[in-house]
mmCIF file with all atom_site columns, C-alpha atoms in Angstrom:
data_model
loop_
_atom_site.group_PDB
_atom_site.id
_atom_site.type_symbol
_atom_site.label_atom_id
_atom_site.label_alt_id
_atom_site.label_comp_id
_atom_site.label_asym_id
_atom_site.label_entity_id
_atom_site.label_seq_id
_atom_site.pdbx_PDB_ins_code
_atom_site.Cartn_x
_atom_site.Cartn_y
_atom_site.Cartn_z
_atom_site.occupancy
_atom_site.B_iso_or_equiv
_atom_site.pdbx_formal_charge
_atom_site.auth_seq_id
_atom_site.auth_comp_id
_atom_site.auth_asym_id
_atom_site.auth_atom_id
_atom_site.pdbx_PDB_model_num
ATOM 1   C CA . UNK A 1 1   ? 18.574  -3.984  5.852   1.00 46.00 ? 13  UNK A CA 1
ATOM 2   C CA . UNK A 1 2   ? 16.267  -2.469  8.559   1.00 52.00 ? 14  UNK A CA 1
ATOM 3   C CA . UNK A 1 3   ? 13.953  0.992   8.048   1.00 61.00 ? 15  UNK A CA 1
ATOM 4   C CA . UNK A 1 4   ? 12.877  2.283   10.863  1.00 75.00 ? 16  UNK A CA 1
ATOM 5   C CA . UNK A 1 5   ? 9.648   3.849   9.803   1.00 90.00 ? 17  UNK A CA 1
ATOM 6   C CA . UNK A 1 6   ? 6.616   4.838   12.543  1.00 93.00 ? 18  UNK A CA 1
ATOM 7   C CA . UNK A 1 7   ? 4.127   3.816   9.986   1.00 97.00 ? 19  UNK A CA 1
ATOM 8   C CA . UNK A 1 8   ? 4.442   1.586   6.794   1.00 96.00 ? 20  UNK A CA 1
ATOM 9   C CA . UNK A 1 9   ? 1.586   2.002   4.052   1.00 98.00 ? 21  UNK A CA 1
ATOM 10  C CA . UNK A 1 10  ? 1.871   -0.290  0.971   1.00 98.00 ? 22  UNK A CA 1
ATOM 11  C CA . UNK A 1 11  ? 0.184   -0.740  -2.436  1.00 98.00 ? 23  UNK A CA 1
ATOM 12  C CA . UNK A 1 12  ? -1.807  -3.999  -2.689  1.00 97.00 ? 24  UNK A CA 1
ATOM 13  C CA . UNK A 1 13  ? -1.395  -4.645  -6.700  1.00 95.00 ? 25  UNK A CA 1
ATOM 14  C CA . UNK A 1 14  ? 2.335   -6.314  -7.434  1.00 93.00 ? 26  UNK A CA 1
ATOM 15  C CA . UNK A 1 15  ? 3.460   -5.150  -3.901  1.00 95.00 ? 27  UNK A CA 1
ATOM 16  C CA . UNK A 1 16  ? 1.735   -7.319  -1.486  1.00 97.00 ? 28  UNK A CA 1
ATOM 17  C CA . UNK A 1 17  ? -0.342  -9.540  -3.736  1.00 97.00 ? 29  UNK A CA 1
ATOM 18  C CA . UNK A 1 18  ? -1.275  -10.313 -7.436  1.00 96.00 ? 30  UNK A CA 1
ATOM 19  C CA . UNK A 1 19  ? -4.896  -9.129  -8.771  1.00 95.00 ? 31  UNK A CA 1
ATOM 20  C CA . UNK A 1 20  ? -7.162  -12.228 -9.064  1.00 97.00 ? 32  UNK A CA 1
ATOM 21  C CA . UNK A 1 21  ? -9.936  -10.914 -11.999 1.00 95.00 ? 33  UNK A CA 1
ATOM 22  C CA . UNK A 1 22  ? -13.644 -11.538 -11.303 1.00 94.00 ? 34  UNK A CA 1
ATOM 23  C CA . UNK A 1 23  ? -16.254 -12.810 -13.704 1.00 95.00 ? 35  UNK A CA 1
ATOM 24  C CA . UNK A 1 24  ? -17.283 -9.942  -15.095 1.00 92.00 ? 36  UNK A CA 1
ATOM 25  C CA . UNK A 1 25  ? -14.759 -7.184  -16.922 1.00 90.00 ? 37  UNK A CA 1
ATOM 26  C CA . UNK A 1 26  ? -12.969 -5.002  -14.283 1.00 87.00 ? 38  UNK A CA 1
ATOM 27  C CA . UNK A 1 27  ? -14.343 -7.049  -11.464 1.00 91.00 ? 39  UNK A CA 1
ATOM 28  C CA . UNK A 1 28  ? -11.963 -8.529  -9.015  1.00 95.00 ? 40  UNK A CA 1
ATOM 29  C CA . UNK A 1 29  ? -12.405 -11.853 -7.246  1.00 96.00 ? 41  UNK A CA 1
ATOM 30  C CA . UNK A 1 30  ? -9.344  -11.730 -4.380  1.00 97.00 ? 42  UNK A CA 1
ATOM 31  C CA . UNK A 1 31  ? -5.737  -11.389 -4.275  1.00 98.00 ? 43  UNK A CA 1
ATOM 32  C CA . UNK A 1 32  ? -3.100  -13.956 -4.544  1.00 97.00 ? 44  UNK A CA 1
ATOM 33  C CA . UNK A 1 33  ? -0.516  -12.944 -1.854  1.00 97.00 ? 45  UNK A CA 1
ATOM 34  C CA . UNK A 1 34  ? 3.305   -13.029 -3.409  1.00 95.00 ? 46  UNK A CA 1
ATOM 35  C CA . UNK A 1 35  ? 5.856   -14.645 -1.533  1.00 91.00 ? 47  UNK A CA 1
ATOM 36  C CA . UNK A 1 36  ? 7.377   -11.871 0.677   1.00 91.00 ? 48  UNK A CA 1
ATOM 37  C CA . UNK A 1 37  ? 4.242   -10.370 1.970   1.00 94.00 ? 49  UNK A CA 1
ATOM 38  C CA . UNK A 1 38  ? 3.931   -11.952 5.294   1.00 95.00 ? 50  UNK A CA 1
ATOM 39  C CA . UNK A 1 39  ? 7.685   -11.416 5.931   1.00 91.00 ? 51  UNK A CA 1
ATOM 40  C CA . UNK A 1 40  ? 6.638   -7.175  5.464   1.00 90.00 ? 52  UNK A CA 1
ATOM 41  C CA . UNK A 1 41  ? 3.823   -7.177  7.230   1.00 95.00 ? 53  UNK A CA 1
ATOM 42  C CA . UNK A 1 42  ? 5.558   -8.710  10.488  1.00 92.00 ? 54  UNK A CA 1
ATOM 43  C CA . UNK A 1 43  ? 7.505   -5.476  10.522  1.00 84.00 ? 55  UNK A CA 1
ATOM 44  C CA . UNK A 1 44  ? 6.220   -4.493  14.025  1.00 87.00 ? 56  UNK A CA 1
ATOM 45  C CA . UNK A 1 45  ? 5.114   -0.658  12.583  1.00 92.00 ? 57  UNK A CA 1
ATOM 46  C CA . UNK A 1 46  ? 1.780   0.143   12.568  1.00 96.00 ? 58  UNK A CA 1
ATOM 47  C CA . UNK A 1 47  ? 0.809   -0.425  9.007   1.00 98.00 ? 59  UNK A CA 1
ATOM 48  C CA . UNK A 1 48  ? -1.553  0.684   6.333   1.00 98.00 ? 60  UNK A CA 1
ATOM 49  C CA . UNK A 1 49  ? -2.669  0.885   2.692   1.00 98.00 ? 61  UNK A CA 1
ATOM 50  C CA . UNK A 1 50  ? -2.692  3.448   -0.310  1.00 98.00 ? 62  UNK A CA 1
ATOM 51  C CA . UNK A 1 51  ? -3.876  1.862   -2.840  1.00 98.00 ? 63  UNK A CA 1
ATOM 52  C CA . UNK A 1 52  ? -5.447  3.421   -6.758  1.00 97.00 ? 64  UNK A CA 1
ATOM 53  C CA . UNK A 1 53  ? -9.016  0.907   -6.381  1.00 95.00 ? 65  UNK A CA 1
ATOM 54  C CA . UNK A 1 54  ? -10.711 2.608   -9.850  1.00 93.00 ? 66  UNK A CA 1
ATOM 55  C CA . UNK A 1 55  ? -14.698 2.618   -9.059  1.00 93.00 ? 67  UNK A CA 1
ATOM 56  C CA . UNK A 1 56  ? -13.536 -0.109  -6.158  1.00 95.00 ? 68  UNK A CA 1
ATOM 57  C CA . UNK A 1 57  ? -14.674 1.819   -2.441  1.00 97.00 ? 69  UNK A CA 1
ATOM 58  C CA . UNK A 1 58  ? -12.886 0.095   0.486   1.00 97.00 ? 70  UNK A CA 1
ATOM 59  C CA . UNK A 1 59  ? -16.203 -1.554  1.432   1.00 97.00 ? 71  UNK A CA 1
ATOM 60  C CA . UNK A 1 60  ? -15.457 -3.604  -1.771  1.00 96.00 ? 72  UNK A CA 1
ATOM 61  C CA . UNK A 1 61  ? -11.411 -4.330  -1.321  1.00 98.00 ? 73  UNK A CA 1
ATOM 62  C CA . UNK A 1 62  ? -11.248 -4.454  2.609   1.00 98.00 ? 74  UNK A CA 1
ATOM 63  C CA . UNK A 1 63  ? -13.568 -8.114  2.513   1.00 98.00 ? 75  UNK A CA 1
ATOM 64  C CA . UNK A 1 64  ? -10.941 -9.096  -0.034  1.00 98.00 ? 76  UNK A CA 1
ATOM 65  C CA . UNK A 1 65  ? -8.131  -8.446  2.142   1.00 98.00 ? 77  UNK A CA 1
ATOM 66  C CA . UNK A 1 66  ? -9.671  -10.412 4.856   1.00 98.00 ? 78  UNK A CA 1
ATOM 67  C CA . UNK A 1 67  ? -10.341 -13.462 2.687   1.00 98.00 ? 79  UNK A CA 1
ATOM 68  C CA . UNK A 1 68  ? -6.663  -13.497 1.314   1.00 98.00 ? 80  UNK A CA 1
ATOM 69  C CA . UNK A 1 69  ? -5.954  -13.273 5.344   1.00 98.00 ? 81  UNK A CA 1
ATOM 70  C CA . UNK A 1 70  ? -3.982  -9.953  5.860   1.00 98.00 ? 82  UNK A CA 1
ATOM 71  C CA . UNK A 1 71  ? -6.981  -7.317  6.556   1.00 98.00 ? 83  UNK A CA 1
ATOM 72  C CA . UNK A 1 72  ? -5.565  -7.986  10.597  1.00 98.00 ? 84  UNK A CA 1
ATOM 73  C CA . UNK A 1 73  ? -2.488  -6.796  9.685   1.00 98.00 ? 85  UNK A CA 1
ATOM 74  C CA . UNK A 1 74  ? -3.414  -3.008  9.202   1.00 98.00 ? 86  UNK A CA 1
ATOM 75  C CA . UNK A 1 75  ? -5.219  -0.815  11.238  1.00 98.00 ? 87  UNK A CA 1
ATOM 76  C CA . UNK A 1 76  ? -8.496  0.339   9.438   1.00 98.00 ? 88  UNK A CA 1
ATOM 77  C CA . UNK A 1 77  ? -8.190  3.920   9.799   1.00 98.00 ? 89  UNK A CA 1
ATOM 78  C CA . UNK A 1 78  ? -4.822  3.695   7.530   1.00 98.00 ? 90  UNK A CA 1
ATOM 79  C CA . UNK A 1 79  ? -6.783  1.445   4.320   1.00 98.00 ? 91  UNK A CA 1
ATOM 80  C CA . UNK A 1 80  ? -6.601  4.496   1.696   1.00 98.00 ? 92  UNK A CA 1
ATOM 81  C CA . UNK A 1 81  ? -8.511  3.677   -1.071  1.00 98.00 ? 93  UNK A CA 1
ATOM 82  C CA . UNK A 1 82  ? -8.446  6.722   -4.121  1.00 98.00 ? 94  UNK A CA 1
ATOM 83  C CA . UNK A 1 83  ? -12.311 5.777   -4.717  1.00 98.00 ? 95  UNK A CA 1
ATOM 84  C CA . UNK A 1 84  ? -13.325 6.772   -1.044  1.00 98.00 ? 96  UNK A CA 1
ATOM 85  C CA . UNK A 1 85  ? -10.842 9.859   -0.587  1.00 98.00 ? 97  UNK A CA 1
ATOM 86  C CA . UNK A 1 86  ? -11.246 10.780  -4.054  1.00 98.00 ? 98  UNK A CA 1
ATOM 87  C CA . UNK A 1 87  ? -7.714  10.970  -4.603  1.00 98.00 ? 99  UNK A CA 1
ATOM 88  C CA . UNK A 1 88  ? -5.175  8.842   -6.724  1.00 98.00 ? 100 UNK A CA 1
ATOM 89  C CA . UNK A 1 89  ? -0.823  7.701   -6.595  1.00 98.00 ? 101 UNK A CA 1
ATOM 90  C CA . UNK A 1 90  ? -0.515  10.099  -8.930  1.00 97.00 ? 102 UNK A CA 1
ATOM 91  C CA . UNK A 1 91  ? -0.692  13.302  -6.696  1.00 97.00 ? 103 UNK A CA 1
ATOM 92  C CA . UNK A 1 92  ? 0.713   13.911  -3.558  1.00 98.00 ? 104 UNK A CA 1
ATOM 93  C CA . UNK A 1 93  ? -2.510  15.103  -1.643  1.00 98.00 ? 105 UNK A CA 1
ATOM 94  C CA . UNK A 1 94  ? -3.154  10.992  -0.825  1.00 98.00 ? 106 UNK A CA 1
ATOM 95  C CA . UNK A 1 95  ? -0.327  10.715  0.971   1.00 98.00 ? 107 UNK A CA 1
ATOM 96  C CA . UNK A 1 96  ? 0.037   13.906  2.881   1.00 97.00 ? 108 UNK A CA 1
ATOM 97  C CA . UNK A 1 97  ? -3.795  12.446  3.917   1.00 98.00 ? 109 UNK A CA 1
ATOM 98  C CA . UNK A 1 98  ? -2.475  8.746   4.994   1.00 98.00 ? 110 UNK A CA 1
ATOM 99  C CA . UNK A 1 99  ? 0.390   10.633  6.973   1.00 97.00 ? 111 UNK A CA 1
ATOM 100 C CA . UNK A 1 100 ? -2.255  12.943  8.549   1.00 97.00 ? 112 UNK A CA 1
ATOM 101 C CA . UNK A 1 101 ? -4.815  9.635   9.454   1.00 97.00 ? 113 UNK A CA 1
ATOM 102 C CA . UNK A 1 102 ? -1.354  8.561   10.613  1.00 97.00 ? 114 UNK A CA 1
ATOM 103 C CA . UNK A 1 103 ? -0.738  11.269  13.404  1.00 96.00 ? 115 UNK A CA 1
ATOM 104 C CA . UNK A 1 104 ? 2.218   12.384  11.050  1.00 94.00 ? 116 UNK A CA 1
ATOM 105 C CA . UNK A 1 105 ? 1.519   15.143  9.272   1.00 90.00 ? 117 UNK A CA 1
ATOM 106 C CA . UNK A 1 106 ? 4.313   17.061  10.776  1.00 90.00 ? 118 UNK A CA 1
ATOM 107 C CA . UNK A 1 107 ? 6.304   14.152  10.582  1.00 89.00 ? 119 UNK A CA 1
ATOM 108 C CA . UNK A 1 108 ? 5.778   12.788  7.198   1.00 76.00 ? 120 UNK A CA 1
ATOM 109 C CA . UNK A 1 109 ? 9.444   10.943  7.077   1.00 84.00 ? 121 UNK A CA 1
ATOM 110 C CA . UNK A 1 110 ? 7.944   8.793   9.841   1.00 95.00 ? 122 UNK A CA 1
ATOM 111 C CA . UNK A 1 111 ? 5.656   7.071   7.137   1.00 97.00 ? 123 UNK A CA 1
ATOM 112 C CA . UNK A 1 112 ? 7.258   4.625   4.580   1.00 97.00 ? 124 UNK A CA 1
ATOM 113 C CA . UNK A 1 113 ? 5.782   3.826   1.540   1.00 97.00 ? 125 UNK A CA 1
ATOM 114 C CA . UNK A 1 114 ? 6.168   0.402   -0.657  1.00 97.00 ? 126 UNK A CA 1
ATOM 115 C CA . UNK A 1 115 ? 4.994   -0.136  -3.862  1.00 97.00 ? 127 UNK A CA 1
ATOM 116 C CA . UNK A 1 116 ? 6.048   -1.409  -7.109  1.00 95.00 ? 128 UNK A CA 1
ATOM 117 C CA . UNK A 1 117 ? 5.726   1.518   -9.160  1.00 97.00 ? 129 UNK A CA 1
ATOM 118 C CA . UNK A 1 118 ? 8.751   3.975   -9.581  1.00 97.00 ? 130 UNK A CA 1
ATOM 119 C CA . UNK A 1 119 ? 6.339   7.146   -10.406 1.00 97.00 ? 131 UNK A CA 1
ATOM 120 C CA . UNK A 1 120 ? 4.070   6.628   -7.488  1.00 98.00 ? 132 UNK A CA 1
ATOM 121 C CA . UNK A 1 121 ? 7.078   6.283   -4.941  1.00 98.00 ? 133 UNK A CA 1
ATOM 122 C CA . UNK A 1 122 ? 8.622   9.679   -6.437  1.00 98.00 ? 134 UNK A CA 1
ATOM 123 C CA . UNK A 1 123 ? 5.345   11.152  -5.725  1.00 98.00 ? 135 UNK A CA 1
ATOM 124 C CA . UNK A 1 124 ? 5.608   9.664   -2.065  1.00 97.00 ? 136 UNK A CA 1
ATOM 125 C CA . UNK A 1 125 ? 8.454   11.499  -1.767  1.00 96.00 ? 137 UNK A CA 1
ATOM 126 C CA . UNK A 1 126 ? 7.671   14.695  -3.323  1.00 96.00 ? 138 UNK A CA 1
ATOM 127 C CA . UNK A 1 127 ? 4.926   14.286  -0.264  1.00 96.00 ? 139 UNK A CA 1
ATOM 128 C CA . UNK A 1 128 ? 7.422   14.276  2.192   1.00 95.00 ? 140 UNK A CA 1
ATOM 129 C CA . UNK A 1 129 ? 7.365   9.652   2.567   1.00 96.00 ? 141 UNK A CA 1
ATOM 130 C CA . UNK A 1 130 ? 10.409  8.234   2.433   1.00 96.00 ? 142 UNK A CA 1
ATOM 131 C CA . UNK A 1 131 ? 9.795   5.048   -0.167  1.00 95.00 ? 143 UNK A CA 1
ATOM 132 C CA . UNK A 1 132 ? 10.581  1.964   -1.155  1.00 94.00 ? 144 UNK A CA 1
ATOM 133 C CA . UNK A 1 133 ? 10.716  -0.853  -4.030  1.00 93.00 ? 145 UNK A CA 1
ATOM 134 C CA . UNK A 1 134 ? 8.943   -4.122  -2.648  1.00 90.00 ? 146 UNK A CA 1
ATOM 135 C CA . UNK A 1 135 ? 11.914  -6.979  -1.947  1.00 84.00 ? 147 UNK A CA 1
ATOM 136 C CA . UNK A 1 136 ? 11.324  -8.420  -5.878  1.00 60.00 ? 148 UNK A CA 1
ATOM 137 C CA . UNK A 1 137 ? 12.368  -5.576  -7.685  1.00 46.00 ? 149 UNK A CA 1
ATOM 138 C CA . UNK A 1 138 ? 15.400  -4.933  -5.469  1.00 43.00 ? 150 UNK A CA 1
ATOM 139 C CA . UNK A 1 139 ? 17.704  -6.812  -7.955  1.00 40.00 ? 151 UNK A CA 1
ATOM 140 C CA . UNK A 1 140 ? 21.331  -6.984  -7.107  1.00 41.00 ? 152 UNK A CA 1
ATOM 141 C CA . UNK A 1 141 ? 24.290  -8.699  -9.491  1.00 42.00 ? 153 UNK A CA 1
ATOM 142 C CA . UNK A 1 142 ? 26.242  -10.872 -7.908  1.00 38.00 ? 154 UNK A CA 1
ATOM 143 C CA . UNK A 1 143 ? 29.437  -10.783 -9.605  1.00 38.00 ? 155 UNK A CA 1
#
């Protein structure tokens, strides 16, 4: 299946890579990238991040991304992080604001949004995003 989408901004967490826990409680160390993420990243749309980082600010999950070797992949002014814009998945306001960074507010059907959690892509879409289930949770029966 092909989605033609201007922009594509994905979760990190379950969507693009497993949460690697740090030392210390609630610290992280890196991400473990899951099998598909390369092949959704090569999508050839400019791409992005939303992502809920708790008392993480970008300056904190960006160095991660670059160590787990995707960081190229997006362009910086589309890393959303709910620490810095002081916003979270669970309202709309933080993606109408990654469509705007995008250059779509008018057009927010041009952005996409993947991620693995069924609330946070109905609030993508009550926003105006058009979403999507990462590839492992789109289970079909063969029969």
């Amino acid at each position: 299946m092909t989605i033609a989408a201007k922009v594509i901004f994905f979760d990190i967490g379950a969507t693009l890579a497993t949460v690697i826990p740090g030392d210390t409680p609630g610290s992280i160390k890196g991400f473990a990238l899951l099998d598909w993420t390369l092949a959704m990243l090569r999508s050839g749309a400019r791409l992005g991040i939303i992502s809920n980082t708790g008392d993480f600010p970008g300056s904190k999950i960006t160095p991660l991304l670059d160590e787990a070797g995707i960081k190229g992949f997006f362009e910086p002014d589309l890393l959303i992080y709910s620490k810095d814009v002081g916003h979270t998945k669970d309202t709309p306001t933080i993606f109408r604001l990654a469509a705007a960074r995008a250059g779509c507010a008018d057009d927010e059907h041009a952005c996409l949004f993947v991620g693995e959690d069924g609330a946070e892509r109905q609030t993508a879409a009550t926003a105006g995003l058009r979403s999507l289930a990462p590839p492992v949770f789109d289970f079909s029966e063969a029969g």
